[in-house]
Amino acid sequence: MKGKLEKEERDKLIAAGQQLKEALSAAEEQVALVEQAMQVEGQRIPNSTHPSVPLGGEENATLLACIGEQRVFEGFQPADHVKLAEPLQMVDFDAAAEVTGQKFYYLRNAGALLELALVSWAMARVGAKGYTPFTTPDIVKASVLEKCGFQPRGTNTQVYSIEDSPLCLTGTAEVPLAGLYMDKVLQESELPIRMAAFGHCFRTEAGAAGAAGKGLFRVHQFSKVEMFILCTPSQSDALHEELRAIGQEMYTDLGLHFKVLDMPSEDLGASAHRKFDMEAWMPGLNRYGEISSASNCTDYQARRLNIRYKPQPPKAPEGATTSQGSTDAPAQSEEGASQGKKQKGGKKAAGGGSAGARTEFVHTLNSTACAVPRIIVAILENFQQADGSVIVPEQLRPFLGGMEVIRPPQSLK
């Protein structure tokens, strides 16, 4: 438009522009409300289940493997971990109850050192398997928790919410690791992405009481090393088996006796398509207790978090000519590709890619590498001696300065 506009005409255009701006703002607000409503409705729908998943409750779990044997204690009755840890001055429940409340604890002396050793050992083991190490925020937005399949505001929630804030304490590093790639489009060549994070976990343990939650077994705060994977749909089943194999190898090397279970449909939770649990024998508690859980969430979390990837185009047969007339030309230069690129406009850009290339949702998987208090329980109860001392598993000794036995304090002088 050339030439100077008359004031009246210019004012009309300015007013029309302002109306368009206001209409766009109102439309964006409406879209946000619709997206929020879709998230709420989507949370009502759980993931599909794998054909091999047994139906029913926990009692219907399928035994996939039984590693090792229950230890036979000769000459003494095994004590539970609380009776072992307190004389060894490894843990203080009473002081924690005064300072914070029930189901909190202080680890001290060999207890504190054992936690640090387990974290270092677990991170070293999974790092050697190609998992990139992370430390993550312990506080996340409630919206991210919801997109991962958790219910921060629901009845009997396991999540601690921060008052007058959209933030929550996270119950697992799975959540901040998943949020790391929210609203991003990846290249297929980048997948799978393997990550492992050390984080602090906070859980209300609503409804949990009784002997099953004694001592360190069920607590409100604990440390954990978590594995997390982003991959293509064709990769996820094999990677689920990889997570299972890593866990089996780690707990076998610690010398634990444990079972591997294919968990039934009623125990899967909203996000899991299939879940493998590992339960270690805990002789002091006289039962098996869960020490690890590995879940394939397929695209359940990725759809809600909007994590996509751009499939590689099929390779043309040798000598074939592309639509541009060149032979075997790559669809896109790797040098110019923006890996892990944030989608402009978030979900508005989710359906496509450059030159109309279609994007797909990734699959996500997660697995516990080391839930510290549960492993401490298993170590104390399985490796206890008649005099109240505890043999340190060989795998952990390099991370404890060569310590071979945890002895009562009077023996340490």
mmCIF file of C-alpha atoms in Angstrom, residues 12-371:
data_model
loop_
_atom_site.group_PDB
_atom_site.id
_atom_site.type_symbol
_atom_site.label_atom_id
_atom_site.label_comp_id
_atom_site.label_asym_id
_atom_site.label_seq_id
_atom_site.Cartn_x
_atom_site.Cartn_y
_atom_site.Cartn_z
ATOM 1 C CA LYS A 12 -10.187 2.211 10.704
ATOM 2 C CA LEU A 13 -7.284 -0.120 9.939
ATOM 3 C CA ILE A 14 -5.837 0.288 13.430
ATOM 4 C CA ALA A 15 -9.244 -0.515 14.960
ATOM 5 C CA ALA A 16 -9.621 -3.569 12.697
ATOM 6 C CA GLY A 17 -6.145 -4.763 13.682
ATOM 7 C CA GLN A 18 -6.993 -4.371 17.348
ATOM 8 C CA GLN A 19 -10.176 -6.391 16.852
ATOM 9 C CA LEU A 20 -8.194 -9.161 15.167
ATOM 10 C CA LYS A 21 -5.691 -9.157 18.037
ATOM 11 C CA GLU A 22 -8.493 -9.430 20.600
ATOM 12 C CA ALA A 23 -10.227 -12.185 18.612
ATOM 13 C CA LEU A 24 -6.962 -14.127 18.361
ATOM 14 C CA SER A 25 -6.366 -13.766 22.095
ATOM 15 C CA ALA A 26 -9.900 -15.013 22.843
ATOM 16 C CA ALA A 27 -9.445 -17.954 20.464
ATOM 17 C CA GLU A 28 -6.140 -18.910 22.089
ATOM 18 C CA GLU A 29 -7.771 -18.820 25.516
ATOM 19 C CA GLN A 30 -10.561 -21.046 24.216
ATOM 20 C CA VAL A 31 -8.046 -23.489 22.727
ATOM 21 C CA ALA A 32 -6.215 -23.636 26.067
ATOM 22 C CA LEU A 33 -9.469 -24.439 27.871
ATOM 23 C CA VAL A 34 -10.320 -27.161 25.354
ATOM 24 C CA GLU A 35 -6.842 -28.669 25.641
ATOM 25 C CA GLN A 36 -7.143 -28.659 29.438
ATOM 26 C CA ALA A 37 -10.543 -30.362 29.215
ATOM 27 C CA MET A 38 -9.080 -32.956 26.826
ATOM 28 C CA GLN A 39 -6.276 -33.674 29.296
ATOM 29 C CA VAL A 40 -8.811 -34.257 32.088
ATOM 30 C CA GLU A 41 -10.896 -36.579 29.939
ATOM 31 C CA GLY A 42 -7.768 -38.328 28.639
ATOM 32 C CA GLN A 43 -6.698 -39.123 32.194
ATOM 33 C CA ARG A 44 -9.831 -41.233 32.562
ATOM 34 C CA ILE A 45 -8.562 -43.613 29.897
ATOM 35 C CA PRO A 46 -5.744 -45.983 30.919
ATOM 36 C CA ASN A 47 -3.193 -47.415 28.530
ATOM 37 C CA SER A 48 -3.910 -50.594 26.615
ATOM 38 C CA THR A 49 -2.454 -53.829 27.968
ATOM 39 C CA HIS A 50 0.032 -56.165 26.328
ATOM 40 C CA PRO A 51 -1.507 -59.488 25.138
ATOM 41 C CA SER A 52 0.744 -61.384 27.556
ATOM 42 C CA VAL A 53 -0.396 -59.442 30.640
ATOM 43 C CA PRO A 54 -2.322 -61.740 33.031
ATOM 44 C CA LEU A 55 -5.785 -60.534 33.983
ATOM 45 C CA GLY A 56 -6.861 -59.810 37.544
ATOM 46 C CA GLY A 57 -5.205 -58.793 40.793
ATOM 47 C CA GLU A 58 -1.686 -59.108 42.171
ATOM 48 C CA GLU A 59 -2.182 -62.781 43.040
ATOM 49 C CA ASN A 60 -2.398 -63.556 39.317
ATOM 50 C CA ALA A 61 1.117 -62.318 38.493
ATOM 51 C CA THR A 62 3.103 -64.616 36.214
ATOM 52 C CA LEU A 63 6.478 -65.834 37.521
ATOM 53 C CA LEU A 64 9.072 -65.174 34.799
ATOM 54 C CA ALA A 65 12.231 -66.065 36.740
ATOM 55 C CA CYS A 66 13.407 -67.033 40.222
ATOM 56 C CA ILE A 67 17.030 -66.066 40.864
ATOM 57 C CA GLY A 68 19.031 -67.676 43.671
ATOM 58 C CA GLU A 69 17.676 -69.386 46.776
ATOM 59 C CA GLN A 70 16.507 -68.395 50.230
ATOM 60 C CA ARG A 71 19.403 -68.350 52.647
ATOM 61 C CA VAL A 72 19.369 -70.959 55.418
ATOM 62 C CA PHE A 73 20.369 -69.388 58.756
ATOM 63 C CA GLU A 74 22.236 -71.836 60.963
ATOM 64 C CA GLY A 75 22.266 -71.350 64.699
ATOM 65 C CA PHE A 76 20.203 -68.163 64.907
ATOM 66 C CA GLN A 77 16.860 -66.680 63.912
ATOM 67 C CA PRO A 78 17.166 -63.843 61.358
ATOM 68 C CA ALA A 79 16.203 -60.409 62.658
ATOM 69 C CA ASP A 80 14.376 -57.770 60.664
ATOM 70 C CA HIS A 81 16.304 -54.761 59.394
ATOM 71 C CA VAL A 82 15.065 -52.441 62.150
ATOM 72 C CA LYS A 83 16.434 -54.699 64.898
ATOM 73 C CA LEU A 84 19.707 -54.947 62.975
ATOM 74 C CA ALA A 85 20.148 -51.300 61.985
ATOM 75 C CA GLU A 86 19.447 -49.643 65.323
ATOM 76 C CA PRO A 87 22.208 -51.423 67.336
ATOM 77 C CA LEU A 88 24.567 -50.753 64.427
ATOM 78 C CA GLN A 89 23.594 -47.055 64.729
ATOM 79 C CA MET A 90 22.781 -46.964 61.019
ATOM 80 C CA VAL A 91 19.305 -45.440 61.328
ATOM 81 C CA ASP A 92 17.299 -43.279 63.727
ATOM 82 C CA PHE A 93 13.517 -43.417 63.356
ATOM 83 C CA ASP A 94 12.671 -41.807 66.717
ATOM 84 C CA ALA A 95 14.566 -38.570 66.079
ATOM 85 C CA ALA A 96 13.078 -38.281 62.605
ATOM 86 C CA ALA A 97 9.578 -38.760 64.030
ATOM 87 C CA GLU A 98 10.198 -35.842 66.401
ATOM 88 C CA VAL A 99 11.676 -33.588 63.739
ATOM 89 C CA THR A 100 9.450 -34.472 60.781
ATOM 90 C CA GLY A 101 6.940 -37.241 61.504
ATOM 91 C CA GLN A 102 6.288 -40.940 61.116
ATOM 92 C CA LYS A 103 7.833 -42.833 58.193
ATOM 93 C CA PHE A 104 10.826 -40.494 58.021
ATOM 94 C CA TYR A 105 14.322 -41.463 59.143
ATOM 95 C CA TYR A 106 17.905 -40.408 59.611
ATOM 96 C CA LEU A 107 20.604 -42.579 58.044
ATOM 97 C CA ARG A 108 23.948 -42.248 59.819
ATOM 98 C CA ASN A 109 27.351 -43.912 60.087
ATOM 99 C CA ALA A 110 27.409 -46.997 57.854
ATOM 100 C CA GLY A 111 23.763 -46.336 56.915
ATOM 101 C CA ALA A 112 24.590 -42.988 55.300
ATOM 102 C CA LEU A 113 27.693 -44.426 53.632
ATOM 103 C CA LEU A 114 25.691 -47.391 52.331
ATOM 104 C CA GLU A 115 23.150 -45.074 50.672
ATOM 105 C CA LEU A 116 25.923 -43.118 48.923
ATOM 106 C CA ALA A 117 27.614 -46.374 47.888
ATOM 107 C CA LEU A 118 24.406 -47.798 46.414
ATOM 108 C CA VAL A 119 23.745 -44.632 44.407
ATOM 109 C CA SER A 120 27.324 -44.526 43.076
ATOM 110 C CA TRP A 121 27.277 -48.251 42.280
ATOM 111 C CA ALA A 122 23.923 -48.055 40.491
ATOM 112 C CA MET A 123 24.879 -44.979 38.447
ATOM 113 C CA ALA A 124 28.160 -46.622 37.443
ATOM 114 C CA ARG A 125 26.402 -49.813 36.378
ATOM 115 C CA VAL A 126 23.717 -48.184 34.245
ATOM 116 C CA GLY A 127 26.207 -45.654 32.875
ATOM 117 C CA ALA A 128 28.281 -48.571 31.601
ATOM 118 C CA LYS A 129 25.151 -49.756 29.759
ATOM 119 C CA GLY A 130 24.902 -46.509 27.803
ATOM 120 C CA TYR A 131 22.501 -44.542 30.014
ATOM 121 C CA THR A 132 23.310 -40.834 30.252
ATOM 122 C CA PRO A 133 23.562 -39.777 33.933
ATOM 123 C CA PHE A 134 21.360 -36.984 35.286
ATOM 124 C CA THR A 135 20.384 -35.349 38.523
ATOM 125 C CA THR A 136 16.887 -33.894 38.303
ATOM 126 C CA PRO A 137 14.632 -31.358 40.045
ATOM 127 C CA ASP A 138 12.675 -32.840 42.949
ATOM 128 C CA ILE A 139 9.824 -30.379 42.356
ATOM 129 C CA VAL A 140 7.727 -30.412 39.161
ATOM 130 C CA LYS A 141 4.565 -28.815 37.860
ATOM 131 C CA ALA A 142 1.343 -30.683 38.645
ATOM 132 C CA SER A 143 0.490 -30.574 34.936
ATOM 133 C CA VAL A 144 3.629 -32.559 34.085
ATOM 134 C CA LEU A 145 2.789 -35.163 36.734
ATOM 135 C CA GLU A 146 -0.701 -35.485 35.281
ATOM 136 C CA LYS A 147 0.652 -35.951 31.763
ATOM 137 C CA CYS A 148 2.873 -38.768 33.066
ATOM 138 C CA GLY A 149 -0.192 -40.576 34.429
ATOM 139 C CA PHE A 150 -0.191 -39.466 38.070
ATOM 140 C CA GLN A 151 -3.076 -37.839 39.947
ATOM 141 C CA PRO A 152 -1.622 -35.080 42.157
ATOM 142 C CA ARG A 153 -5.024 -33.743 43.238
ATOM 143 C CA GLY A 154 -6.985 -37.007 43.347
ATOM 144 C CA THR A 155 -8.410 -38.878 46.319
ATOM 145 C CA ASN A 156 -5.768 -40.899 48.187
ATOM 146 C CA THR A 157 -3.075 -39.316 46.038
ATOM 147 C CA GLN A 158 0.516 -40.412 46.571
ATOM 148 C CA VAL A 159 1.732 -36.903 45.659
ATOM 149 C CA TYR A 160 2.706 -34.071 48.012
ATOM 150 C CA SER A 161 1.420 -30.759 46.621
ATOM 151 C CA ILE A 162 2.864 -27.381 47.556
ATOM 152 C CA GLU A 163 0.139 -25.146 48.973
ATOM 153 C CA ASP A 164 -0.924 -22.141 46.868
ATOM 154 C CA SER A 165 1.352 -23.318 44.069
ATOM 155 C CA PRO A 166 1.060 -25.349 40.853
ATOM 156 C CA LEU A 167 4.108 -27.349 41.998
ATOM 157 C CA CYS A 168 4.432 -30.801 43.569
ATOM 158 C CA LEU A 169 7.182 -32.946 45.047
ATOM 159 C CA THR A 170 7.924 -35.697 42.583
ATOM 160 C CA GLY A 171 7.663 -39.368 43.506
ATOM 161 C CA THR A 172 10.175 -40.525 40.899
ATOM 162 C CA ALA A 173 12.818 -39.086 38.563
ATOM 163 C CA GLU A 174 10.798 -40.589 35.708
ATOM 164 C CA VAL A 175 8.654 -37.426 35.747
ATOM 165 C CA PRO A 176 11.331 -34.727 35.294
ATOM 166 C CA LEU A 177 13.130 -36.942 32.759
ATOM 167 C CA ALA A 178 9.936 -37.259 30.715
ATOM 168 C CA GLY A 179 9.311 -33.520 31.014
ATOM 169 C CA LEU A 180 12.777 -32.821 29.637
ATOM 170 C CA TYR A 181 11.507 -33.685 26.152
ATOM 171 C CA MET A 182 7.983 -32.233 26.429
ATOM 172 C CA ASP A 183 6.765 -30.559 23.208
ATOM 173 C CA LYS A 184 9.846 -31.617 21.232
ATOM 174 C CA VAL A 185 10.273 -33.314 17.885
ATOM 175 C CA LEU A 186 13.235 -35.697 17.650
ATOM 176 C CA GLN A 187 14.893 -37.270 14.660
ATOM 177 C CA GLU A 188 14.480 -41.048 14.425
ATOM 178 C CA SER A 189 18.275 -41.319 14.239
ATOM 179 C CA GLU A 190 18.463 -39.937 17.802
ATOM 180 C CA LEU A 191 16.396 -42.808 19.216
ATOM 181 C CA PRO A 192 16.559 -44.612 21.512
ATOM 182 C CA ILE A 193 17.555 -42.077 24.151
ATOM 183 C CA ARG A 194 18.660 -43.792 27.366
ATOM 184 C CA MET A 195 18.830 -41.777 30.586
ATOM 185 C CA ALA A 196 19.463 -42.558 34.249
ATOM 186 C CA ALA A 197 18.805 -40.117 37.079
ATOM 187 C CA PHE A 198 19.467 -39.908 40.772
ATOM 188 C CA GLY A 199 16.636 -38.162 42.551
ATOM 189 C CA HIS A 200 14.770 -37.859 45.822
ATOM 190 C CA CYS A 201 11.281 -39.338 45.893
ATOM 191 C CA PHE A 202 8.383 -38.131 48.032
ATOM 192 C CA ARG A 203 5.211 -40.190 48.513
ATOM 193 C CA THR A 204 2.299 -39.794 50.913
ATOM 194 C CA GLU A 205 1.801 -43.582 51.058
ATOM 195 C CA ALA A 206 -1.896 -42.933 51.628
ATOM 196 C CA GLY A 207 -3.620 -46.050 52.928
ATOM 197 C CA ALA A 208 -0.337 -47.862 53.658
ATOM 198 C CA ALA A 209 -0.042 -49.172 57.208
ATOM 199 C CA GLY A 210 0.831 -52.261 59.211
ATOM 200 C CA ALA A 211 3.793 -54.620 59.265
ATOM 201 C CA ALA A 212 4.139 -54.507 55.466
ATOM 202 C CA GLY A 213 5.422 -50.942 55.763
ATOM 203 C CA LYS A 214 7.736 -51.489 58.717
ATOM 204 C CA GLY A 215 10.958 -49.496 59.107
ATOM 205 C CA LEU A 216 12.636 -48.517 55.844
ATOM 206 C CA PHE A 217 10.401 -50.583 53.604
ATOM 207 C CA ARG A 218 7.692 -47.953 53.073
ATOM 208 C CA VAL A 219 8.676 -44.348 53.775
ATOM 209 C CA HIS A 220 7.676 -40.841 52.739
ATOM 210 C CA GLN A 221 11.081 -39.808 51.347
ATOM 211 C CA PHE A 222 13.837 -41.868 49.769
ATOM 212 C CA SER A 223 16.625 -41.795 47.210
ATOM 213 C CA LYS A 224 16.383 -43.687 43.938
ATOM 214 C CA VAL A 225 18.259 -44.217 40.689
ATOM 215 C CA GLU A 226 15.796 -44.443 37.808
ATOM 216 C CA MET A 227 16.287 -45.466 34.175
ATOM 217 C CA PHE A 228 14.170 -43.818 31.476
ATOM 218 C CA ILE A 229 14.012 -44.403 27.714
ATOM 219 C CA LEU A 230 12.528 -42.634 24.692
ATOM 220 C CA CYS A 231 12.291 -44.835 21.601
ATOM 221 C CA THR A 232 10.316 -45.728 18.499
ATOM 222 C CA PRO A 233 7.307 -48.061 18.805
ATOM 223 C CA SER A 234 9.224 -50.858 17.080
ATOM 224 C CA GLN A 235 11.999 -50.648 19.711
ATOM 225 C CA SER A 236 9.988 -50.572 22.936
ATOM 226 C CA ASP A 237 9.360 -54.296 23.556
ATOM 227 C CA ALA A 238 13.055 -55.144 23.155
ATOM 228 C CA LEU A 239 14.074 -52.226 25.373
ATOM 229 C CA HIS A 240 11.623 -53.370 28.039
ATOM 230 C CA GLU A 241 13.468 -56.690 28.059
ATOM 231 C CA GLU A 242 16.746 -54.759 28.247
ATOM 232 C CA LEU A 243 15.581 -52.960 31.392
ATOM 233 C CA ARG A 244 14.542 -56.275 32.898
ATOM 234 C CA ALA A 245 17.929 -57.818 32.061
ATOM 235 C CA ILE A 246 19.844 -54.912 33.618
ATOM 236 C CA GLY A 247 17.876 -55.222 36.848
ATOM 237 C CA GLN A 248 18.337 -58.981 37.008
ATOM 238 C CA GLU A 249 22.071 -58.638 36.450
ATOM 239 C CA MET A 250 22.489 -55.952 39.116
ATOM 240 C CA TYR A 251 20.539 -57.748 41.842
ATOM 241 C CA THR A 252 22.160 -61.085 41.003
ATOM 242 C CA ASP A 253 25.587 -59.482 41.388
ATOM 243 C CA LEU A 254 24.535 -58.132 44.795
ATOM 244 C CA GLY A 255 23.837 -61.722 45.826
ATOM 245 C CA LEU A 256 20.093 -61.302 46.396
ATOM 246 C CA HIS A 257 17.449 -63.980 45.980
ATOM 247 C CA PHE A 258 14.533 -62.507 44.024
ATOM 248 C CA LYS A 259 11.602 -63.229 41.729
ATOM 249 C CA VAL A 260 10.760 -61.560 38.407
ATOM 250 C CA LEU A 261 7.019 -61.129 37.840
ATOM 251 C CA ASP A 262 4.876 -60.130 34.874
ATOM 252 C CA MET A 263 2.315 -58.034 36.732
ATOM 253 C CA PRO A 264 -1.431 -58.448 36.091
ATOM 254 C CA SER A 265 -3.821 -55.910 34.646
ATOM 255 C CA GLU A 266 -5.170 -54.552 37.949
ATOM 256 C CA ASP A 267 -1.652 -53.724 39.155
ATOM 257 C CA LEU A 268 -0.507 -51.764 36.100
ATOM 258 C CA GLY A 269 -1.680 -48.249 36.870
ATOM 259 C CA ALA A 270 -2.881 -45.830 34.214
ATOM 260 C CA SER A 271 0.268 -45.442 32.122
ATOM 261 C CA ALA A 272 1.780 -48.944 31.982
ATOM 262 C CA HIS A 273 1.156 -51.236 29.002
ATOM 263 C CA ARG A 274 3.198 -53.972 30.679
ATOM 264 C CA LYS A 275 5.169 -54.062 33.926
ATOM 265 C CA PHE A 276 7.872 -56.362 35.277
ATOM 266 C CA ASP A 277 8.365 -56.298 39.057
ATOM 267 C CA MET A 278 11.300 -57.763 40.967
ATOM 268 C CA GLU A 279 10.697 -58.890 44.529
ATOM 269 C CA ALA A 280 13.599 -59.785 46.828
ATOM 270 C CA TRP A 281 13.387 -62.239 49.687
ATOM 271 C CA MET A 282 13.584 -60.431 53.026
ATOM 272 C CA PRO A 283 14.065 -63.092 55.704
ATOM 273 C CA GLY A 284 13.610 -60.778 58.694
ATOM 274 C CA LEU A 285 10.224 -59.676 57.370
ATOM 275 C CA ASN A 286 9.623 -63.289 56.253
ATOM 276 C CA ARG A 287 8.306 -62.305 52.837
ATOM 277 C CA TYR A 288 9.220 -61.044 49.399
ATOM 278 C CA GLY A 289 9.257 -57.282 48.893
ATOM 279 C CA GLU A 290 9.303 -55.238 45.691
ATOM 280 C CA ILE A 291 12.696 -53.711 44.911
ATOM 281 C CA SER A 292 12.220 -52.754 41.262
ATOM 282 C CA SER A 293 9.547 -52.079 38.669
ATOM 283 C CA ALA A 294 10.074 -51.779 34.905
ATOM 284 C CA SER A 295 7.229 -50.419 32.781
ATOM 285 C CA ASN A 296 6.613 -50.003 29.071
ATOM 286 C CA CYS A 297 4.235 -47.041 28.784
ATOM 287 C CA THR A 298 4.111 -47.148 24.953
ATOM 288 C CA ASP A 299 2.817 -43.741 23.747
ATOM 289 C CA TYR A 300 0.590 -43.009 26.771
ATOM 290 C CA GLN A 301 2.914 -40.390 28.285
ATOM 291 C CA ALA A 302 4.243 -39.158 24.938
ATOM 292 C CA ARG A 303 0.749 -38.238 23.694
ATOM 293 C CA ARG A 304 0.083 -36.167 26.785
ATOM 294 C CA LEU A 305 3.563 -34.638 26.879
ATOM 295 C CA ASN A 306 3.572 -34.191 23.097
ATOM 296 C CA ILE A 307 6.916 -35.897 22.451
ATOM 297 C CA ARG A 308 7.285 -36.870 18.800
ATOM 298 C CA TYR A 309 9.880 -38.051 16.335
ATOM 299 C CA LYS A 310 10.287 -37.674 12.606
ATOM 300 C CA PRO A 311 10.636 -41.109 10.956
ATOM 301 C CA GLN A 312 13.474 -41.540 8.522
ATOM 302 C CA PRO A 313 12.242 -41.887 4.938
ATOM 303 C CA PRO A 314 12.764 -45.342 3.472
ATOM 304 C CA LYS A 315 15.979 -45.655 1.517
ATOM 305 C CA ALA A 316 15.471 -45.609 -2.205
ATOM 306 C CA PRO A 317 16.763 -48.652 -4.121
ATOM 307 C CA GLU A 318 20.284 -48.209 -5.426
ATOM 308 C CA GLY A 319 20.209 -46.206 -8.614
ATOM 309 C CA ALA A 320 16.663 -44.966 -8.055
ATOM 310 C CA THR A 321 15.899 -41.351 -8.959
ATOM 311 C CA THR A 322 14.255 -38.967 -6.512
ATOM 312 C CA SER A 323 11.519 -36.534 -7.461
ATOM 313 C CA GLN A 324 14.186 -33.844 -7.851
ATOM 314 C CA GLY A 325 16.035 -35.968 -10.363
ATOM 315 C CA SER A 326 19.086 -36.756 -8.213
ATOM 316 C CA THR A 327 20.116 -40.281 -7.252
ATOM 317 C CA ASP A 328 19.974 -41.432 -3.600
ATOM 318 C CA ALA A 329 19.709 -37.879 -2.292
ATOM 319 C CA PRO A 330 19.145 -37.643 1.465
ATOM 320 C CA ALA A 331 15.774 -36.290 2.528
ATOM 321 C CA GLN A 332 17.398 -33.862 4.943
ATOM 322 C CA SER A 333 20.929 -32.882 5.798
ATOM 323 C CA GLU A 334 21.964 -34.081 9.246
ATOM 324 C CA GLU A 335 24.080 -30.966 9.532
ATOM 325 C CA GLY A 336 21.057 -28.708 9.186
ATOM 326 C CA ALA A 337 18.686 -30.734 11.322
ATOM 327 C CA SER A 338 17.815 -29.314 14.712
ATOM 328 C CA GLN A 339 17.885 -32.317 17.009
ATOM 329 C CA GLY A 340 15.384 -32.263 19.829
ATOM 330 C CA LYS A 341 13.881 -29.088 18.342
ATOM 331 C CA LYS A 342 11.162 -27.410 20.377
ATOM 332 C CA GLN A 343 7.934 -27.362 18.440
ATOM 333 C CA LYS A 344 6.974 -23.843 17.520
ATOM 334 C CA GLY A 345 3.630 -23.139 19.070
ATOM 335 C CA GLY A 346 3.738 -26.379 21.081
ATOM 336 C CA LYS A 347 0.853 -28.640 20.131
ATOM 337 C CA LYS A 348 -0.200 -26.473 17.223
ATOM 338 C CA ALA A 349 2.853 -27.698 15.303
ATOM 339 C CA ALA A 350 2.679 -31.293 16.503
ATOM 340 C CA GLY A 351 1.103 -32.893 13.487
ATOM 341 C CA GLY A 352 3.718 -32.263 10.869
ATOM 342 C CA GLY A 353 7.269 -31.400 10.060
ATOM 343 C CA SER A 354 9.316 -29.854 7.316
ATOM 344 C CA ALA A 355 7.979 -30.374 3.813
ATOM 345 C CA GLY A 356 4.865 -32.022 5.296
ATOM 346 C CA ALA A 357 6.829 -34.912 6.803
ATOM 347 C CA ARG A 358 4.667 -36.853 9.243
ATOM 348 C CA THR A 359 5.703 -37.156 12.889
ATOM 349 C CA GLU A 360 4.888 -39.988 15.285
ATOM 350 C CA PHE A 361 4.703 -40.263 19.055
ATOM 351 C CA VAL A 362 7.670 -41.867 20.801
ATOM 352 C CA HIS A 363 7.319 -44.686 23.320
ATOM 353 C CA THR A 364 8.541 -44.200 26.900
ATOM 354 C CA LEU A 365 9.839 -46.794 29.364
ATOM 355 C CA ASN A 366 11.030 -46.555 32.947
ATOM 356 C CA SER A 367 12.693 -48.867 35.448
ATOM 357 C CA THR A 368 14.068 -48.720 38.976
ATOM 358 C CA ALA A 369 17.815 -49.292 39.051
ATOM 359 C CA CYS A 370 18.113 -48.851 42.817
ATOM 360 C CA ALA A 371 15.458 -47.841 45.362
#
